[in-house]
C-alpha positions as semicolon CSV with decimal commas, in nm:
position;residue;x (nm);y (nm);z (nm)
1;X;-4,186;-1,431;-2,379
2;X;-3,939;-1,458;-2,091
3;X;-3,974;-1,612;-1,751
4;X;-4,309;-1,671;-1,584
5;X;-4,352;-1,440;-1,285
6;X;-4,469;-1,618;-0,973
7;X;-4,586;-1,472;-0,642
8;X;-4,416;-1,646;-0,351
9;X;-4,467;-1,406;-0,060
10;X;-4,704;-1,138;0,064
11;X;-4,693;-0,892;0,355
12;X;-4,936;-0,622;0,457
13;X;-5,031;-0,378;0,732
14;X;-5,335;-0,147;0,717
15;X;-5,614;-0,038;0,949
16;X;-5,755;-0,389;0,906
17;X;-5,463;-0,561;1,074
18;X;-5,092;-0,617;1,109
19;X;-5,051;-0,915;0,877
20;X;-5,216;-1,114;0,598
21;X;-5,402;-1,350;0,832
22;X;-5,567;-1,061;1,019
23;X;-5,673;-0,907;0,688
24;X;-5,823;-1,234;0,569
25;X;-6,021;-1,271;0,892
26;X;-6,155;-0,914;0,864
27;X;-6,250;-0,967;0,498
28;X;-6,428;-1,294;0,575
29;X;-6,608;-1,136;0,869
30;X;-6,688;-0,824;0,662
31;X;-6,536;-0,583;0,916
32;X;-6,412;-0,249;0,787
33;X;-6,105;-0,073;0,927
34;X;-6,257;0,275;0,894
35;X;-6,270;0,510;1,192
36;X;-6,116;0,844;1,286
37;X;-5,754;0,946;1,326
38;X;-5,577;0,940;1,661
39;X;-5,236;1,048;1,534
40;X;-5,281;1,317;1,267
41;X;-5,321;1,666;1,415
42;X;-5,596;1,801;1,193
43;X;-5,914;2,005;1,224
44;X;-6,083;1,718;1,041
45;X;-5,993;1,467;1,314
46;X;-6,350;1,388;1,417
47;X;-6,514;1,485;1,090
48;X;-6,360;1,287;0,807
49;X;-6,342;0,906;0,844
50;X;-6,004;0,750;0,768
51;X;-5,852;0,405;0,795
52;X;-5,556;0,449;1,031
53;X;-5,312;0,187;1,158
54;X;-5,370;0,198;1,535
55;X;-5,008;0,180;1,642
56;X;-4,781;0,463;1,750
57;X;-4,454;0,510;1,568
58;X;-4,273;0,361;1,869
59;X;-4,494;0,052;1,857
60;X;-4,431;0,013;1,483
61;X;-4,057;0,035;1,547
62;X;-4,086;-0,244;1,804
63;X;-4,284;-0,456;1,557
64;X;-4,007;-0,398;1,302
65;X;-3,741;-0,505;1,551
66;X;-3,584;-0,160;1,575
67;X;-3,447;-0,011;1,898
68;X;-3,627;0,319;1,832
69;X;-3,770;0,550;1,570
70;X;-3,464;0,768;1,509
71;X;-3,417;0,813;1,135
72;X;-3,731;0,616;1,051
73;X;-4,047;0,791;0,938
74;X;-4,392;0,641;0,993
75;X;-4,397;0,567;0,620
76;X;-4,073;0,369;0,653
77;X;-4,189;0,183;0,963
78;X;-4,515;0,072;0,799
79;X;-4,319;-0,044;0,497
80;X;-4,065;-0,232;0,703
81;X;-4,332;-0,425;0,894
82;X;-4,496;-0,534;0,567
83;X;-4,162;-0,611;0,401
84;X;-4,055;-0,839;0,685
85;X;-4,380;-1,036;0,664
86;X;-4,348;-1,066;0,284
87;X;-3,999;-1,214;0,321
88;X;-4,113;-1,456;0,593
89;X;-4,406;-1,556;0,374
90;X;-4,164;-1,634;0,091
91;X;-3,963;-1,864;0,317
92;X;-3,707;-1,604;0,432
93;X;-3,483;-1,631;0,124
94;X;-3,128;-1,499;0,135
95;X;-3,166;-1,187;-0,080
96;X;-2,793;-1,186;-0,151
97;X;-2,797;-1,531;-0,311
98;X;-3,008;-1,422;-0,609
99;X;-3,041;-1,094;-0,799
100;X;-3,307;-0,931;-0,583
101;X;-3,459;-0,590;-0,644
102;X;-3,681;-0,368;-0,431
103;X;-3,931;-0,148;-0,615
104;X;-4,119;0,070;-0,371
105;X;-4,406;0,312;-0,422
106;X;-4,510;0,616;-0,222
107;X;-4,670;0,949;-0,307
108;X;-4,554;1,179;-0,027
109;X;-4,270;0,987;0,137
110;X;-4,202;1,107;0,490
111;X;-4,414;1,419;0,471
112;X;-4,587;1,322;0,795
113;X;-4,261;1,402;0,980
114;X;-4,196;1,724;0,787
115;X;-4,541;1,856;0,870
116;X;-4,459;1,836;1,241
117;X;-4,183;2,097;1,199
118;X;-4,330;2,289;0,907
119;X;-4,344;2,629;1,077
120;X;-3,987;2,593;1,206
121;X;-3,869;2,506;0,856
122;X;-4,041;2,808;0,701
123;X;-3,899;3,054;0,958
124;X;-3,559;3,174;0,826
125;X;-3,468;3,304;1,171
126;X;-3,477;2,961;1,329
127;X;-3,215;2,685;1,322
128;X;-3,201;2,336;1,463
129;X;-3,170;1,965;1,396
130;X;-3,525;1,966;1,260
131;X;-3,385;2,103;0,932
132;X;-3,290;1,747;0,843
133;X;-3,662;1,664;0,833
134;X;-3,685;1,844;0,500
135;X;-3,491;1,555;0,342
136;X;-3,766;1,313;0,445
137;X;-3,989;1,463;0,175
138;X;-3,775;1,274;-0,074
139;X;-3,986;0,970;-0,167
140;X;-3,667;0,769;-0,199
141;X;-3,587;0,810;0,173
142;X;-3,826;0,537;0,289
143;X;-3,724;0,310;0,003
144;X;-3,357;0,332;0,092
145;X;-3,416;0,275;0,464
146;X;-3,631;-0,034;0,400
147;X;-3,384;-0,175;0,146
148;X;-3,093;-0,123;0,384
149;X;-3,275;-0,288;0,673
150;X;-3,328;-0,610;0,473
151;X;-2,993;-0,591;0,289
152;X;-3,118;-0,544;-0,068
153;X;-2,871;-0,357;-0,288
154;X;-2,888;-0,518;-0,635
155;X;-3,156;-0,281;-0,764
156;X;-3,349;-0,029;-0,555
157;X;-3,588;0,232;-0,692
158;X;-3,899;0,433;-0,610
159;X;-4,212;0,484;-0,819
160;X;-4,456;0,768;-0,760
161;X;-4,745;0,771;-1,007
162;X;-5,023;0,863;-0,763
163;X;-5,280;0,590;-0,696
164;X;-5,138;0,354;-0,960
165;X;-4,791;0,356;-0,800
166;X;-4,780;0,010;-0,643
167;X;-4,938;-0,155;-0,947
168;X;-4,671;0,008;-1,162
169;X;-4,406;-0,112;-0,914
170;X;-4,531;-0,468;-0,964
171;X;-4,522;-0,422;-1,340
172;X;-4,164;-0,297;-1,338
173;X;-4,056;-0,587;-1,119
174;X;-4,229;-0,838;-1,347
175;X;-4,075;-0,683;-1,657
176;X;-3,726;-0,697;-1,510
177;X;-3,772;-1,064;-1,423
178;X;-3,904;-1,145;-1,770
179;X;-3,609;-0,962;-1,928
180;X;-3,361;-1,155;-1,715
181;X;-3,243;-0,848;-1,525
182;X;-3,359;-0,976;-1,186
183;X;-3,440;-1,316;-1,039
184;X;-3,658;-1,177;-0,765
185;X;-3,836;-0,843;-0,714
186;X;-4,012;-0,731;-0,399
187;X;-4,270;-0,477;-0,510
188;X;-4,542;-0,272;-0,347
189;X;-4,589;0,051;-0,163
190;X;-4,616;0,234;0,167
191;X;-4,815;0,540;0,266
192;X;-4,882;0,724;0,593
193;X;-5,173;0,959;0,653
194;X;-5,074;1,326;0,641
195;X;-5,246;1,661;0,676
196;X;-5,132;1,736;0,319
197;X;-5,327;1,447;0,167
198;X;-5,632;1,496;0,391
199;X;-5,649;1,868;0,312
200;X;-5,564;1,813;-0,053
201;X;-5,839;1,562;-0,125
202;X;-6,082;1,761;0,088
203;X;-6,011;2,074;-0,115
204;X;-6,093;1,874;-0,428
205;X;-6,429;1,788;-0,264
206;X;-6,337;1,422;-0,294
207;X;-6,374;1,321;0,074
208;X;-6,694;1,164;0,209
209;X;-6,796;1,238;0,568
210;X;-6,954;0,894;0,580
211;X;-6,802;0,555;0,499
212;X;-6,741;0,560;0,125
213;X;-6,995;0,406;-0,114
214;X;-6,822;0,283;-0,431
215;X;-7,038;0,241;-0,740
216;X;-7,343;0,376;-0,557
217;X;-7,570;0,647;-0,698
218;X;-7,526;0,842;-0,371
219;X;-7,144;0,811;-0,360
220;X;-6,978;1,128;-0,241
221;X;-6,605;1,069;-0,236
222;X;-6,338;0,855;-0,077
223;X;-6,198;0,786;0,269
224;X;-5,820;0,798;0,297
225;X;-5,623;0,516;0,454
226;X;-5,265;0,432;0,540
227;X;-5,062;0,115;0,524
228;X;-4,805;-0,084;0,332
229;X;-4,806;-0,402;0,126
230;X;-4,546;-0,596;-0,070
231;X;-4,548;-0,901;-0,295
232;X;-4,243;-1,118;-0,360
233;X;-4,217;-1,191;-0,733
234;X;-3,977;-1,461;-0,848
235;X;-3,880;-1,616;-1,179
236;X;-3,998;-1,970;-1,241
237;X;-3,634;-2,080;-1,255
238;X;-3,559;-1,942;-0,909
239;X;-3,877;-2,093;-0,770
240;X;-3,777;-2,435;-0,903
241;X;-3,421;-2,395;-0,778
242;X;-3,522;-2,326;-0,420
243;X;-3,846;-2,529;-0,428
244;X;-4,044;-2,226;-0,317
245;X;-4,417;-2,239;-0,246
246;X;-4,617;-2,044;-0,506
247;X;-4,923;-1,843;-0,401
248;X;-5,032;-1,727;-0,748
249;X;-4,901;-1,610;-1,084
250;X;-4,886;-1,258;-1,227
251;X;-4,990;-1,347;-1,581
252;X;-5,070;-1,008;-1,728
253;X;-5,024;-0,638;-1,676
254;X;-5,058;-0,315;-1,869
255;X;-5,052;0,057;-1,806
256;X;-5,184;0,340;-2,016
257;X;-5,198;0,716;-1,992
258;X;-5,497;0,890;-2,143
259;X;-5,381;1,242;-2,042
260;X;-5,741;1,363;-2,031
261;X;-5,722;1,581;-1,717
262;X;-5,493;1,632;-1,419
263;X;-5,736;1,486;-1,164
264;X;-6,018;1,326;-1,367
265;X;-6,039;1,024;-1,598
266;X;-6,182;1,039;-1,948
267;X;-6,562;1,019;-1,912
268;X;-6,584;0,703;-2,124
269;X;-6,301;0,532;-1,935
270;X;-6,069;0,516;-2,236
271;X;-5,753;0,454;-2,035
272;X;-5,912;0,204;-1,797
273;X;-6,057;0,012;-2,092
274;X;-5,721;-0,006;-2,270
275;X;-5,531;-0,108;-1,953
276;X;-5,769;-0,396;-1,877
277;X;-5,784;-0,507;-2,241
278;X;-5,407;-0,512;-2,283
279;X;-5,340;-0,681;-1,947
280;X;-5,591;-0,953;-2,028
281;X;-5,442;-1,001;-2,375
282;X;-5,095;-1,042;-2,222
283;X;-5,226;-1,299;-1,976
284;X;-5,357;-1,518;-2,258
285;X;-5,693;-1,541;-2,082
286;X;-6,023;-1,470;-2,252
287;X;-6,296;-1,243;-2,119
288;X;-6,501;-1,538;-1,994
289;X;-6,206;-1,669;-1,793
290;X;-6,214;-1,372;-1,553
291;X;-6,414;-1,459;-1,242
292;X;-6,359;-1,145;-1,031
293;X;-6,245;-0,786;-1,071
294;X;-6,107;-0,591;-0,777
295;X;-6,194;-0,249;-0,914
296;X;-6,021;0,078;-0,831
297;X;-6,360;0,197;-0,702
298;X;-6,271;0,513;-0,512
299;X;-6,636;0,618;-0,470
300;X;-6,562;0,950;-0,637
301;X;-6,815;1,075;-0,892
302;X;-6,586;1,058;-1,193
303;X;-6,380;0,745;-1,124
304;X;-6,666;0,505;-1,070
305;X;-6,858;0,630;-1,373
306;X;-6,553;0,603;-1,599
307;X;-6,439;0,265;-1,462
308;X;-6,791;0,124;-1,485
309;X;-6,821;0,232;-1,849
310;X;-6,483;0,075;-1,921
311;X;-6,605;-0,254;-1,769
312;X;-6,917;-0,246;-1,985
313;X;-6,716;-0,163;-2,298
314;X;-6,477;-0,453;-2,239
315;X;-6,715;-0,722;-2,114
316;X;-7,042;-0,615;-2,277
317;X;-7,340;-0,785;-2,116
318;X;-7,120;-1,033;-1,926
319;X;-6,930;-0,820;-1,673
320;X;-6,782;-1,053;-1,408
321;X;-6,854;-0,998;-1,037
322;X;-6,664;-0,690;-0,923
323;X;-6,614;-0,501;-0,598
324;X;-6,410;-0,226;-0,445
325;X;-6,236;-0,319;-0,119
326;X;-6,157;0,043;-0,033
327;X;-6,446;0,061;0,219
328;X;-6,240;-0,193;0,419
329;X;-5,899;-0,022;0,400
330;X;-5,966;0,333;0,291
331;X;-5,775;0,454;-0,011
332;X;-5,411;0,388;0,071
333;X;-5,296;0,579;-0,237
334;X;-4,952;0,455;-0,347
335;X;-4,991;0,132;-0,148
336;X;-5,339;0,055;-0,284
337;X;-5,226;-0,142;-0,588
338;X;-5,029;-0,385;-0,371
339;X;-5,296;-0,405;-0,100
340;X;-5,554;-0,501;-0,361
341;X;-5,317;-0,736;-0,545
342;X;-5,284;-0,927;-0,217
343;X;-5,665;-0,931;-0,180
344;X;-5,677;-1,072;-0,534
345;X;-5,435;-1,349;-0,430
346;X;-5,656;-1,420;-0,128
347;X;-5,967;-1,436;-0,348
348;X;-5,799;-1,705;-0,559
349;X;-5,660;-1,903;-0,268
350;X;-5,982;-1,887;-0,063
351;X;-6,215;-1,910;-0,366
352;X;-6,424;-1,618;-0,247
353;X;-6,558;-1,291;-0,385
354;X;-6,526;-0,998;-0,148
355;X;-6,821;-0,765;-0,103
356;X;-6,849;-0,400;-0,205
357;X;-6,961;-0,245;0,126
358;X;-7,216;0,036;0,170
359;X;-7,387;-0,014;-0,168
360;X;-7,762;0,055;-0,186
361;X;-7,855;0,224;-0,513
362;X;-7,752;0,153;-0,875
363;X;-7,569;0,431;-1,056
364;X;-7,786;0,590;-1,321
365;X;-7,490;0,601;-1,565
366;X;-7,438;0,223;-1,555
367;X;-7,624;-0,100;-1,620
368;X;-7,417;-0,297;-1,371
369;X;-7,395;-0,323;-0,991
370;X;-7,109;-0,450;-0,775
371;X;-7,100;-0,773;-0,579
372;X;-7,234;-0,688;-0,233
373;X;-7,212;-1,022;-0,052
374;X;-6,922;-1,235;0,061
375;X;-6,966;-1,552;-0,138
376;X;-6,774;-1,857;-0,244
377;X;-6,714;-1,913;-0,614
378;X;-6,454;-2,066;-0,843
379;X;-6,185;-1,800;-0,891
380;X;-5,902;-1,870;-1,136
381;X;-5,824;-1,524;-1,274
382;X;-5,865;-1,180;-1,117
383;X;-5,817;-0,834;-1,268
384;X;-5,695;-0,575;-1,017
385;X;-5,730;-0,211;-1,123
386;X;-5,541;0,098;-1,002
387;X;-5,607;0,434;-1,164
388;X;-5,434;0,757;-1,065
389;X;-5,422;1,130;-1,119
390;X;-5,267;1,243;-1,444
391;X;-5,440;0,970;-1,640
392;X;-5,232;0,685;-1,497
393;X;-5,413;0,356;-1,551
394;X;-5,274;0,020;-1,444
395;X;-5,433;-0,325;-1,454
396;X;-5,292;-0,655;-1,329
397;X;-5,411;-1,008;-1,405
398;X;-5,342;-1,248;-1,119
399;X;-5,405;-1,615;-1,183
400;X;-5,425;-1,943;-0,998
401;X;-5,101;-2,142;-1,022
């Protein structure tokens, strides 16, 4: 069975705020972070809503305590700000005094920097220092820079499984703790807005020109977001040794791959159903012990139909209150699993259910509707879903400690 995996620290930065407290205040005041981009040079700048962190790269470097931005991409800087808060939240432990790993998630790494010199890079007649920007496409670049800045070297790796990346990072960290390979794992993800992702999702006709409407009959796609979030996972033995404060427990997790289609889930939600079922079984909790589900809820036509059917298959007529928080943060892609895991921790600690914004009309494919109001309720166990391209399905069960 291995060690229990306890959550002792959280750190986050998105369009909603620069730290956990600012996010909590925005959630409780039901204030979305959606707007338009100031920093991405795109023809869609005033057309497609996004959730952008309203700090320049230089400002992010200052927040991270760096003298400048040299060598640090926006992706790295976002991650470093969130990492530093997560460590402070965990009581600023000495990461060299226990076997500490860093498992980071990102989908496009430092592509935002490479795009700025794209035409120079593709012109064989040109030379210059900008050539080094090509290396920033390596997703491991931001991971290594963040790890080095906080002096983690026991185990450092990068996961890139599309929108399930950060949830899979948390699973790997938990598994390594349970197997006795690590005492502590800092897990999550970081993602910066890029023209590549904006154009890519737009070409798939998956971008809404209005604020997204998860689980609504009139849903028309997602809004992208950027940000970073990390959770500090520690073994129960390490927590007891250093008398650490525990925020919540990661009691269950599971991932599946249905391999139905490159960019679409199985229509009946086969993978989502199996991921939730297996995660709940691992947690030792029964269906009626789940009080809230933070759904993946992208507001795309196929995801919400498949995820909703999976919820109905698993819970029958007793589907717990559920909501998508992506209308608050946008879809932060690789970071989303960690962002929403932190929201799940907040739901337990504050005993609240967060609302699914912009909902007005029940989906004709489903018998269920999301929770649309901020309300207080007993919350002991939360399922947090993250489903990605390629059939990646990941579910976490986060429980009150």
